Amino acid sequence: MTNIESDYVESLLNEYFIRDLTNEELKTLNSALESDAELRQKYAQMTRDEVLLHSVHRRKTDEKKIVPSPMKQRASWRAWALAASIAILLSAGSTFFLQTQEELVAVKPEPVAVISDYFVIRGDTISTKNGNAARPLSLGASLYMGDEVYLPKGSRLSFQYIADDTTLEIRSDSRFKLLETDGAKHIQLYQGVLMANVDKQDPEKPMKVLTDESEMVVLGTEFIFLNDSIERLSVRSGAVQMIERNGDVEQTVIGGYYAERLNQNTQPPRPFEEKIIHANASRTLNVQQLENPAAKKHIVIDPERNLRGFVSFDLGGFSDEIIEATLRVRVIEFYDDTGGEGTLRVFQGAPEPDPLQEIVDLSAQLAIYTGKVGAGMNLEFKLDPMKISQNMNHLIIQLDQGGNDFWFCSNKGSFPPELELKFAREMLDKPDDQ
Amino acid sequence: MTDVEKTEKMLAEFCAHQGMLKGYIFSAIRDYHAAEDILQEIAILITKKASGFDFERPVSPWLTGVAKIYIRRWFQQSGRQPNHISFDMLDQCLADSEWFESSVMSRRETFLFDCVETLPSQQRRIMNLRYEEGESCDRISEIMNRSVQSIYSTIKRLKNVLRECIDTKNERDEK
């Protein structure tokens, strides 16, 4: 293990007890522990010290709670009378208190879902507002009816309904509200992307996803819904009914099909497929200025050092119509660098980019992202599908001046850059119920 | 061995392994109060099961096996995702560790109690918020008006300071 890796593992070990590590961080820690007996000893000691810290502070709390002994003196009849009257008052008070508690319990809302996955960049929080009350959310926290949740950029949230196994994943920069009508699950999606895996629902009480313009009725299925400049419903399995709120259009989209609503027009469903292509090459441009050899495994984007990223994907003569293209790069931690911030742009580059050549053709810009992204999180760029080549795609990622540098995993690392394509297939046989 | 003798023997084994078990459970769920509750439930269970236990077998793996069931149940009941170091690794790191011997634990706890008192008030406040009031680092950063990163760093540093303080007291005491 190199010094850098060893420092990284040490910091994970230290933070294991004070924050939730991501799955990847846990994987790294597990494999480091597996291969290093000394580290296992260190972990045992740290666990013991952590238990002791809790125990000591628990003792301190208990000591604070100890009530001083009353003065030992013979109580006069006045004192007994006083004690008796206090006892009566206390008794009445207890009854009142119990009643109040029961009333409180009666009106206290029951949680409807529990957060099963949560990621937020350091310093940010995902909060929910319900009426006038706001509260921060965390892993394992409950969600209640009426909760309105906003996910800042770079965050991710999944939750599972308590009543059944329905799980929803909400992507970064989304806003939604949990609703219920006569026992049916409703989600108001104001903006963003929602991925759902819906358990079998009561046909009388189907789950619904609502937007300003449409309503999706779900009985049990897996689908992705995008509410952006267009509304796109992609159903992976099962079936979802898509109903226009102010029109007569109502159509059922079955698994393997997608339907769009663009410029107030709902398009008929078409079959789609998804494919992930891993980068066949990636590196940091202008790398001669990069001092640290360890960075060969990374793609570094830093405007101050004129460092840009190069990633290429071979689509091998792809002939289907691409409807969505997502470039996904993994932000990684490097020393104290726990993420980046700023405006990142993706350009279509030349096959063998000249490291010193400036990008002048701004029309070749494929995507832009502004915000912060923490280490361990994927940064996703929604690329313009019209500009994706059917063969080689050479992409250049650069950060605007003033941005805080990003470190991405290269195609040599554990999380190589990916290009996720969603493409429309030719409609061969029209399904009966479309 | 009579049933009563078996129960007594099992309780003695439980006491001997109590520190390790608490560390094991806490390490998986990282909720100290819940770890204490689980430990109590295990104590009750093993007294019931002691009569049927074959004392030719080692007790420690059985105790950690029981602990694993309770840990899984806790995650299930609390609706949290198990996001801990793997059980295989916990077994390797903690199951037979001498770091949890009761004499070592109680000695260090006594020293730690004094060491915490020597921390400057601001630092003691952070440790109290974390360990006494059970606040998350996000919440502590809000209360202390500092970045979460600086709270992480402070807690890490303070743990090292306290470890050194305990070790110094320990060495002095042994002389």
Short mmCIF file of C-alpha atoms in Angstrom, two decimals, chain A residues 104-113 130 142-147 162 178 180:
data_model
loop_
_atom_site.label_atom_id
_atom_site.label_comp_id
_atom_site.label_asym_id
_atom_site.label_seq_id
_atom_site.Cartn_x
_atom_site.Cartn_y
_atom_site.Cartn_z
CA LEU A 104 -50.51 13.79 21.61
CA VAL A 105 -50.00 10.18 20.67
CA ALA A 106 -53.39 10.12 19.00
CA VAL A 107 -52.54 13.05 16.74
CA LYS A 108 -48.88 12.24 16.25
CA PRO A 109 -48.39 11.35 12.58
CA GLU A 110 -47.16 7.89 11.74
CA PRO A 111 -44.09 7.66 9.52
CA VAL A 112 -44.88 6.37 6.05
CA ALA A 113 -41.38 5.71 4.78
CA ASN A 130 -43.90 19.91 6.54
CA SER A 142 -38.63 8.71 8.89
CA LEU A 143 -40.65 10.50 6.25
CA TYR A 144 -44.19 11.61 6.98
CA MET A 145 -47.19 12.45 4.88
CA GLY A 146 -46.91 16.03 3.65
CA ASP A 147 -43.10 16.08 3.77
CA ILE A 162 -43.18 1.03 5.50
CA LEU A 178 -45.21 12.86 -0.19
CA GLU A 180 -51.71 10.25 0.30
#
